[in-house]
Tab-separated table of C-alpha atoms (C1' of nucleotides) in Angstrom:
chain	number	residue	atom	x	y	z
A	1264	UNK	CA	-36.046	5.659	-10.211
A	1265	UNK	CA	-36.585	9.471	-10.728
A	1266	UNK	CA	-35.542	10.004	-6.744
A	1267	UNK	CA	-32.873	7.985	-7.776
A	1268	UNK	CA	-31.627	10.402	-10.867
A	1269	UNK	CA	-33.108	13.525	-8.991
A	1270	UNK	CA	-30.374	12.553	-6.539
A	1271	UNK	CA	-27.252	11.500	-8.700
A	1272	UNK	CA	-27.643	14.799	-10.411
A	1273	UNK	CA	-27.919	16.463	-7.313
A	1274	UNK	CA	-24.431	14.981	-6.476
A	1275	UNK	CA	-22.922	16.001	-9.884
A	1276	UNK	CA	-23.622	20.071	-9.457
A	1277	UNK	CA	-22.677	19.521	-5.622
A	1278	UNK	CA	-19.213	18.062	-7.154
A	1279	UNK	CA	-18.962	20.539	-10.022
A	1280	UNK	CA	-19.764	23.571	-6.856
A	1281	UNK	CA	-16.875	21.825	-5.109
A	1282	UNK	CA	-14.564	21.940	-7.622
A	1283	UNK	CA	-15.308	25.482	-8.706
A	1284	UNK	CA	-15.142	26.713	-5.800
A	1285	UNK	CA	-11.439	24.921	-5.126
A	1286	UNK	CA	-10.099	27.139	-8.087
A	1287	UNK	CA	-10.149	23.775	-10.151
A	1288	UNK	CA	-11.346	23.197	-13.759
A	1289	UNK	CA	-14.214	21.575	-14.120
A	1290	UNK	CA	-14.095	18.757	-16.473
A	1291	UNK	CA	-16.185	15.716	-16.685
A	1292	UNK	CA	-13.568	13.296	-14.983
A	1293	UNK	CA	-13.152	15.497	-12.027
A	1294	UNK	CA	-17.201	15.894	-11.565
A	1295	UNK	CA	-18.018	12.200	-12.288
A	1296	UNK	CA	-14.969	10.853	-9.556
A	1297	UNK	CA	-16.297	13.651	-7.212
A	1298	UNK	CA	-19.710	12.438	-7.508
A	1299	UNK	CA	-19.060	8.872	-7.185
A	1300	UNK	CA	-17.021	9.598	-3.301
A	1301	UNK	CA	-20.214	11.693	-2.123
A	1302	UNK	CA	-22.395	9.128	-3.162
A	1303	UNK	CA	-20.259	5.798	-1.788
A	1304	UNK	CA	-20.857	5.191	2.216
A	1305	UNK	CA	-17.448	4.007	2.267
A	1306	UNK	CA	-14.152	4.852	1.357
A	1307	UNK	CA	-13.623	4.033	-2.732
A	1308	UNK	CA	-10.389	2.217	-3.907
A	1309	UNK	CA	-8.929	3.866	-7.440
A	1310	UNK	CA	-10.931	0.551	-9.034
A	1311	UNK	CA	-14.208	1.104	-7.380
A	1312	UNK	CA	-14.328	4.157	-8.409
A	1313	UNK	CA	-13.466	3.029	-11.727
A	1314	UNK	CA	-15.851	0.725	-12.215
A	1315	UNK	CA	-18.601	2.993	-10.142
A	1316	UNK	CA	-17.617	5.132	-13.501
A	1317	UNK	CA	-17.662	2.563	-15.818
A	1318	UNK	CA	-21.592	2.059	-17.487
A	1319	UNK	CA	-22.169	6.040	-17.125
A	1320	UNK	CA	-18.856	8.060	-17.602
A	1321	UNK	CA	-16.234	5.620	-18.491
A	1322	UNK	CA	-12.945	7.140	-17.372
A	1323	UNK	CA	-9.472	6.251	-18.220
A	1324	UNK	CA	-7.754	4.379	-15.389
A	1325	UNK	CA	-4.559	6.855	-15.384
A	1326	UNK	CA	-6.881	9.771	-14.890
A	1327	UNK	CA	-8.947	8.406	-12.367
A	1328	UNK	CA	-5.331	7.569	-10.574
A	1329	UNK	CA	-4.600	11.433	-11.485
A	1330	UNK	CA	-7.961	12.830	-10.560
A	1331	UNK	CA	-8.211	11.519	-7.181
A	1332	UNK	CA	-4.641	12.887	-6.386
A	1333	UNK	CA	-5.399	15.911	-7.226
A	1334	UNK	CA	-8.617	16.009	-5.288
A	1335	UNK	CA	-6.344	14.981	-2.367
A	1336	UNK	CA	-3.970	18.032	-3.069
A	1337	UNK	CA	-6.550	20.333	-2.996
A	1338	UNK	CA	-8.512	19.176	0.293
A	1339	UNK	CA	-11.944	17.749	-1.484
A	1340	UNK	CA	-10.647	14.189	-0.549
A	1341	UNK	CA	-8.363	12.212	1.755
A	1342	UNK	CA	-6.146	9.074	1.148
A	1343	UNK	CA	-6.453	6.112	3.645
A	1344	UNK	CA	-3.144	3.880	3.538
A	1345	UNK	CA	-5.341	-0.064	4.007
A	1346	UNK	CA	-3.950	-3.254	5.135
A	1347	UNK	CA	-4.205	-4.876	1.927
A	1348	UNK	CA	-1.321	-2.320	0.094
A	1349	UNK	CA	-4.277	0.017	-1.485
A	1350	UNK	CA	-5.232	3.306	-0.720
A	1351	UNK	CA	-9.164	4.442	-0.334
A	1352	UNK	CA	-10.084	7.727	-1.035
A	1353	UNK	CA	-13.111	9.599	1.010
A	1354	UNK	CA	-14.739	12.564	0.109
A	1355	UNK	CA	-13.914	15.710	2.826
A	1356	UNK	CA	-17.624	16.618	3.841
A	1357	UNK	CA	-17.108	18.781	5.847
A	1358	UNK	CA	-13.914	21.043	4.310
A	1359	UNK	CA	-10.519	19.709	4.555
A	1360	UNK	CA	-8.289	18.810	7.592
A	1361	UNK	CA	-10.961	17.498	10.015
A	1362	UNK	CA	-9.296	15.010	11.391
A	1363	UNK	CA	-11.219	11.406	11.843
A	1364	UNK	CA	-10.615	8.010	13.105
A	1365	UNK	CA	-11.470	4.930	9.898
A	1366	UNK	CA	-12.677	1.287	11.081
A	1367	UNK	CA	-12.037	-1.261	8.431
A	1368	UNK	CA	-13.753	-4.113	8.188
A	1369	UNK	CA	-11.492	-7.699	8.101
A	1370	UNK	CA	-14.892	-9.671	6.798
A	1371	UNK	CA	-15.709	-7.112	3.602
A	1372	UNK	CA	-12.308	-5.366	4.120
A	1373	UNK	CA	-14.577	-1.919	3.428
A	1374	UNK	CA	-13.527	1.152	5.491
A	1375	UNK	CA	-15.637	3.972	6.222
A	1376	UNK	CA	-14.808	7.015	8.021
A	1377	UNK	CA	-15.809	7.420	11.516
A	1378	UNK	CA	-16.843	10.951	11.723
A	1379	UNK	CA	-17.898	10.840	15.113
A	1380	UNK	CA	-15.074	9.443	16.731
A	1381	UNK	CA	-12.253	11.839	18.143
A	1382	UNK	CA	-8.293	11.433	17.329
A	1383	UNK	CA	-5.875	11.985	20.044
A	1384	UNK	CA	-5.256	15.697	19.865
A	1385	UNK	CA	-1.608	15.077	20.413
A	1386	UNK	CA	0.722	11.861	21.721
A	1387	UNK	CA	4.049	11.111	23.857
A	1388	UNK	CA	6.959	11.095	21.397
A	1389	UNK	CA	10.230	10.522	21.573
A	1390	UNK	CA	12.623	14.008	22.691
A	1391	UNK	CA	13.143	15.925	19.515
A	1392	UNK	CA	10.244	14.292	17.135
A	1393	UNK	CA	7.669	16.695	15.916
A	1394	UNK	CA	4.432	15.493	14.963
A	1395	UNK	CA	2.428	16.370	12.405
A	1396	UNK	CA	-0.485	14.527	11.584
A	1397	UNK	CA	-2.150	11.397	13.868
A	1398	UNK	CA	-4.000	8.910	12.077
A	1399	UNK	CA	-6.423	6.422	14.116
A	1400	UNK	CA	-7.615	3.099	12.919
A	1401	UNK	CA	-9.691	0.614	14.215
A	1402	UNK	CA	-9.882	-2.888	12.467
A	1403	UNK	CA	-12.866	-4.897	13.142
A	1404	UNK	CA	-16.175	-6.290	12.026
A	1405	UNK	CA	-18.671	-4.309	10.740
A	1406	UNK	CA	-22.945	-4.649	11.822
A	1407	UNK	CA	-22.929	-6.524	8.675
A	1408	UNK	CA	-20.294	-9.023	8.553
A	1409	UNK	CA	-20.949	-9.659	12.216
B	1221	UNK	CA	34.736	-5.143	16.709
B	1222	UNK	CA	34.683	-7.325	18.971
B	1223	UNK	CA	32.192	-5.699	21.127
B	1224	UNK	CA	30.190	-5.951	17.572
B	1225	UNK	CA	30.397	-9.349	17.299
B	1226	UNK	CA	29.835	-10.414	20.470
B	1227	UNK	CA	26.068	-8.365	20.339
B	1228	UNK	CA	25.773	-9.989	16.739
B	1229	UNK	CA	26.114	-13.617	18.006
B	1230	UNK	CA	24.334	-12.110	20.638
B	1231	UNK	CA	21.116	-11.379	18.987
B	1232	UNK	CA	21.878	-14.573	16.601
B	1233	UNK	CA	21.356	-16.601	19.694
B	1234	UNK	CA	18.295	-14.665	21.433
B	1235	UNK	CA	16.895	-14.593	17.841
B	1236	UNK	CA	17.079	-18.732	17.721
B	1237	UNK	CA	15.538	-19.046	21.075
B	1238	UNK	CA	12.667	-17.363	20.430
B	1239	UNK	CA	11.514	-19.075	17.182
B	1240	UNK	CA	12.424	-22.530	19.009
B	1241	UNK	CA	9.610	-21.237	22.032
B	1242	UNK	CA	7.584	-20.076	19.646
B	1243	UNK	CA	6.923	-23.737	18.014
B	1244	UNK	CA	8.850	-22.751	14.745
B	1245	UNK	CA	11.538	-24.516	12.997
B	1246	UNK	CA	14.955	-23.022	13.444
B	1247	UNK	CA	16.304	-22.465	9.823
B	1248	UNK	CA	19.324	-20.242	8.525
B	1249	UNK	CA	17.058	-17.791	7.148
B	1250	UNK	CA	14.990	-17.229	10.207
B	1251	UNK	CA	16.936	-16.383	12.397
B	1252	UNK	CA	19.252	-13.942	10.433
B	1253	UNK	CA	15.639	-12.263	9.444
B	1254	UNK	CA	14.307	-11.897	13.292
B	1255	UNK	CA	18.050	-10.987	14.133
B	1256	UNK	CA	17.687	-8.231	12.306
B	1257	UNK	CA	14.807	-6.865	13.065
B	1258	UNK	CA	16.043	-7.459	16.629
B	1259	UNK	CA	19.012	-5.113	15.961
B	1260	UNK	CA	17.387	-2.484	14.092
B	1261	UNK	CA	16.439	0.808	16.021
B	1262	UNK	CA	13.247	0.985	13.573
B	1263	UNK	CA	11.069	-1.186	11.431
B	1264	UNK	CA	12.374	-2.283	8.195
B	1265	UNK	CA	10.933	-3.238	4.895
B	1266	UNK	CA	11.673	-6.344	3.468
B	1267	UNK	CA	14.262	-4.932	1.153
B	1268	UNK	CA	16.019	-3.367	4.186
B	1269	UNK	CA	15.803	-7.125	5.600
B	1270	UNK	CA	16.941	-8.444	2.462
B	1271	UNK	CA	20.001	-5.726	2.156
B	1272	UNK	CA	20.765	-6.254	5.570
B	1273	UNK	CA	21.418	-10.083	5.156
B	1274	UNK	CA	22.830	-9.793	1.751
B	1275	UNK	CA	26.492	-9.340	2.887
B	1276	UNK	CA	26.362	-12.615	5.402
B	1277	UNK	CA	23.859	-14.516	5.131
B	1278	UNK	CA	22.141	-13.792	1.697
B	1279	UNK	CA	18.261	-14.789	1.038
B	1280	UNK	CA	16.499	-15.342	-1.423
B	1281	UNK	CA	13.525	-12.377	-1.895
B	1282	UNK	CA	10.744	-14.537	-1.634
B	1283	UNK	CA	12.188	-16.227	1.760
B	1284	UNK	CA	12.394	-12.807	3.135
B	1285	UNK	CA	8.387	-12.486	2.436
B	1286	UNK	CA	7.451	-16.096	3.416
B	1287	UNK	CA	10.094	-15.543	6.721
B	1288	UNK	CA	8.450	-12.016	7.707
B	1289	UNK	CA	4.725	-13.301	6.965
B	1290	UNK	CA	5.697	-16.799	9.524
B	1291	UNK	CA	6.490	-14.235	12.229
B	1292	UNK	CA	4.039	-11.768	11.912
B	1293	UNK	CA	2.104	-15.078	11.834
B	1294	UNK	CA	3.455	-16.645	15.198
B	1295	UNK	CA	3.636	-13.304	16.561
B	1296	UNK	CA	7.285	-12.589	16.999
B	1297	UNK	CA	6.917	-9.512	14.818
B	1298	UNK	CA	4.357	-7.152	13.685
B	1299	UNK	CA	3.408	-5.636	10.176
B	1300	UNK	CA	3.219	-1.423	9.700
B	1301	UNK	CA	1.082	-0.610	6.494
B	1302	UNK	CA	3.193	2.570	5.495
B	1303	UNK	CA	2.348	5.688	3.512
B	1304	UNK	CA	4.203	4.279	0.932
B	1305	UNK	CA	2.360	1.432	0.084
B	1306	UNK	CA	5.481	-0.956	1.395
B	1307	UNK	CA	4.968	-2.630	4.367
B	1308	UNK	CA	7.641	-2.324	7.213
B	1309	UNK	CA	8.422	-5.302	9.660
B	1310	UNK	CA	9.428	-5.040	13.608
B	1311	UNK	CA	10.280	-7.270	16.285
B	1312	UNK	CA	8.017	-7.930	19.173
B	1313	UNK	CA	10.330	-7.246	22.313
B	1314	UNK	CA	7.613	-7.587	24.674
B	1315	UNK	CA	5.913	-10.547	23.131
B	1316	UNK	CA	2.875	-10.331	21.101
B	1317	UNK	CA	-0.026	-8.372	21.389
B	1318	UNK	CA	1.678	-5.499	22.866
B	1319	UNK	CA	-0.743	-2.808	21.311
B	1320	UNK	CA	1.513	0.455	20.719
B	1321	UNK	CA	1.804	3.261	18.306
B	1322	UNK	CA	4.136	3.837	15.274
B	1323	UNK	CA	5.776	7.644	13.934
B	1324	UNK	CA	6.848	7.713	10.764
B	1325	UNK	CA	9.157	10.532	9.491
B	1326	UNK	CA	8.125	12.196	6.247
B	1327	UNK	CA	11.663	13.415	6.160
B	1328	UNK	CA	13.844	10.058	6.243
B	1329	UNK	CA	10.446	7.762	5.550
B	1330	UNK	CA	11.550	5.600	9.054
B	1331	UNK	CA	9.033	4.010	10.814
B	1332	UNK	CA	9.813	3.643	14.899
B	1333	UNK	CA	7.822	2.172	17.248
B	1334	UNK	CA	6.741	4.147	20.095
B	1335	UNK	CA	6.903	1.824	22.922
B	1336	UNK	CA	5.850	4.375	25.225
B	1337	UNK	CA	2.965	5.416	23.890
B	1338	UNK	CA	-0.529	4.523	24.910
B	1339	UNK	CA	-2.930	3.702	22.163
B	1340	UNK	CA	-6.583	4.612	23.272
B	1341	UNK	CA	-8.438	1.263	24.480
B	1342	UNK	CA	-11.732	1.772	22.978
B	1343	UNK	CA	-13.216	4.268	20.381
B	1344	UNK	CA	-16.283	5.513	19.903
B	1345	UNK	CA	-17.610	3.063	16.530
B	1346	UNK	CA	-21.122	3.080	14.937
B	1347	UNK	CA	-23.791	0.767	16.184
B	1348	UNK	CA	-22.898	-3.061	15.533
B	1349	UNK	CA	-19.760	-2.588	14.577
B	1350	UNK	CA	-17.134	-4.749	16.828
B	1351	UNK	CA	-13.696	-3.666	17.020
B	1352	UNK	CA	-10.793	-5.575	17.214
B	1353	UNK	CA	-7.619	-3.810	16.667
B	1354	UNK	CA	-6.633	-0.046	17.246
B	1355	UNK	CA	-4.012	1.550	15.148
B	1356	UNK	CA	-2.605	4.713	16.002
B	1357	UNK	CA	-0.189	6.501	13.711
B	1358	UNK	CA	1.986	9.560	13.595
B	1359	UNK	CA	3.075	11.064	10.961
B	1360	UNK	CA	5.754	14.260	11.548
B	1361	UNK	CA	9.505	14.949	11.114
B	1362	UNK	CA	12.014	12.943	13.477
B	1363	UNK	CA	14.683	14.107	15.343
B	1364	UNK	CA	17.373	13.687	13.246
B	1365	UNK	CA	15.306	15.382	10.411
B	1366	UNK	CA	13.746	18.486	12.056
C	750	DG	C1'	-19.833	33.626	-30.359
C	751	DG	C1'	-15.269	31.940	-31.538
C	752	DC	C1'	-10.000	31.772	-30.587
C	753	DG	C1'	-5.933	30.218	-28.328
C	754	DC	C1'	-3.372	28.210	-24.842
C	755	DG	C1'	-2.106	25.665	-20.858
C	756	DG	C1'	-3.620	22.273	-18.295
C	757	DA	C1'	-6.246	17.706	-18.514
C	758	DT	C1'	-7.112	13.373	-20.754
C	759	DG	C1'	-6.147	8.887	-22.948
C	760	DC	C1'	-3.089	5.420	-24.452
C	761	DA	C1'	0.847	2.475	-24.051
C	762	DA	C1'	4.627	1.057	-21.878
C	763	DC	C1'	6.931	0.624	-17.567
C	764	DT	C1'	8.241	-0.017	-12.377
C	765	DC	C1'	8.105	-2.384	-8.304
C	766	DG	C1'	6.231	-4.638	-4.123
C	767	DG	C1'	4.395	-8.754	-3.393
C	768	DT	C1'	2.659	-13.708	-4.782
C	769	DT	C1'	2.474	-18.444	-6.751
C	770	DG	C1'	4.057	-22.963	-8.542
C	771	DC	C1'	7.217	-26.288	-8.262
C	772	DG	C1'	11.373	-28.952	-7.710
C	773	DT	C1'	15.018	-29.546	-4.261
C	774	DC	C1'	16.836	-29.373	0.295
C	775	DT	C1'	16.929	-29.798	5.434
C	776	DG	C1'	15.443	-29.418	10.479
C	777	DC	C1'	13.791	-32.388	13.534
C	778	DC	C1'	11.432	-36.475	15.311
C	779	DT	C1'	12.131	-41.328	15.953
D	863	DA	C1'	21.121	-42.771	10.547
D	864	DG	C1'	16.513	-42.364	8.009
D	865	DG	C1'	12.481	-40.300	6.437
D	866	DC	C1'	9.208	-36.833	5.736
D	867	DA	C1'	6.764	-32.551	6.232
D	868	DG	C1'	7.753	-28.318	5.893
D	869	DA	C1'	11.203	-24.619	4.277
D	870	DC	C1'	14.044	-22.801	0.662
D	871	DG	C1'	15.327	-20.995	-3.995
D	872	DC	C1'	14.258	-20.006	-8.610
D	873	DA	C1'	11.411	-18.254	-12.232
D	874	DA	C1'	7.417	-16.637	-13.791
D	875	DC	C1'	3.565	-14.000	-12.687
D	876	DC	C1'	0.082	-10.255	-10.835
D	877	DG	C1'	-1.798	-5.910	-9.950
D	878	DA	C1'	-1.439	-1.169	-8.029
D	879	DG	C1'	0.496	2.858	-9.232
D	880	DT	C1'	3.654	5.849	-12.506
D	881	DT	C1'	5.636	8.080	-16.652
D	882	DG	C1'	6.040	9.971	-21.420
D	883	DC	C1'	3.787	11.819	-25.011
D	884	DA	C1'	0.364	13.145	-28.407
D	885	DT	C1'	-4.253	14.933	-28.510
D	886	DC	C1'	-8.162	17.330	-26.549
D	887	DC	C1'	-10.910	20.807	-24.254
D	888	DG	C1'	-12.205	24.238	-20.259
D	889	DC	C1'	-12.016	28.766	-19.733
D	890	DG	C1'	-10.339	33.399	-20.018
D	891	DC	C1'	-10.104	36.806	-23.621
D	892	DC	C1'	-11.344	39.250	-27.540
DNA sequence: GGCGCGGATGCAACTCGGTTGCGTCTGCCT
DNA sequence: AGGCAGACGCAACCGAGTTGCATCCGCGCC
């Protein structure tokens, strides 16, 4: 029980640093939805994180909505468009725009960013199209739902 | 015009022939929905579908859904989740299964499938986990919107 | 330490893509 | 032609995400 506190602490002043140091206010929304993506193994919809929230820092569902945009905007996070209409938001670990495949699971429907796996540096497209930004996902079963 | 018409009735008639080989009842609203997708240079949402039919054959909204799902279902078309939290709908022209990539314009929003491009066969995924399905998507500006 | 202000939060009401329930209609098999 | 399972249309519903607005509070400044 104290590891666990020593560690969810831990991941609040890592999420206030992170916010600080993006030129971002620090206010207890911001820290607590910050906290919550470090400490998931997967990628959080807007209502896990809510309810991840919920017993310690109950937040308002706009401003978690609001929040995790903003996180987006300034690089500590990343949106994943999902099958199911919803979008999942990751914490960046390792500073913004590093590119990385997602697997999503069809039994649990969880995705989790594949950090390891590399994305296409570039792709055939039609004469004139510029791209900008390749997304890679796998769908599948994860070692649990096996 | 007439040239028009003639690809219309065309694509009417392909469009019944291959819900009829794929098993599936041949109904009004079927075939204008696959006809359209059949004629469209990109994939459409369902209210694209539903605009595009509303002048000749209309349909009712919730057809549209149950008439996209039934060939997603039997294969004749495939589903794109979008940045945009819509989905977008496409015809299968080489039958099903036909694994390919999709660019989507942040200029227009259009979603084209890129026939030509090779989506990787296998990635690199965690230990246990069993993939199924890859996904590649581009995001950049098209040519029209450059 | 406290003051002020602009940005952040919370609340309520709203939008919109998609779904469900159910009664009626119709493609297709015989 | 007749019948029935499955398809259609309508209306009501659901839930993710958004907007407007009044209040609050982090943080720079004194």
């Amino acid at each position: 029980m104290a590891r666990t506190s020593h560690r969810t602490a831990a991941r609040a002043v890592e999420a206030q640093r992170r916010i600080r140091e993006a030129g971002e206010r620090v206010t207890t929304p911001r820290s607590a939805v910050l906290a919550a993506l470090l400490a998931a193994d997967h990628a959080l919809t807007h209502h896990e994180v809510e309810e991840a929230l919920a017993p310690v820092t109950p937040v308002d569902r706009v401003t978690v909505y609001r929040v995790l945009d903003r996180l987006v905007a300034t690089g500590l996070a990343h949106r994943i468009p999902g099958e199911d209409r919803t979008w999942r938001f990751g914490a960046n670990r390792r500073g913004p725009g590093g590119a990385h495949a997602h697997f999503t699971c069809s039994g649990c429907g969880r995705t989790v960013c594949l950090e390891e796996t590399e994305v296409p540096a570039a792709v055939k497209v039609p004469r004139g199209f510029v791209p900008q930004r390749i997304e890679l996902t796998v769908q599948g079963l994860c070692a649990a739902c096996r």
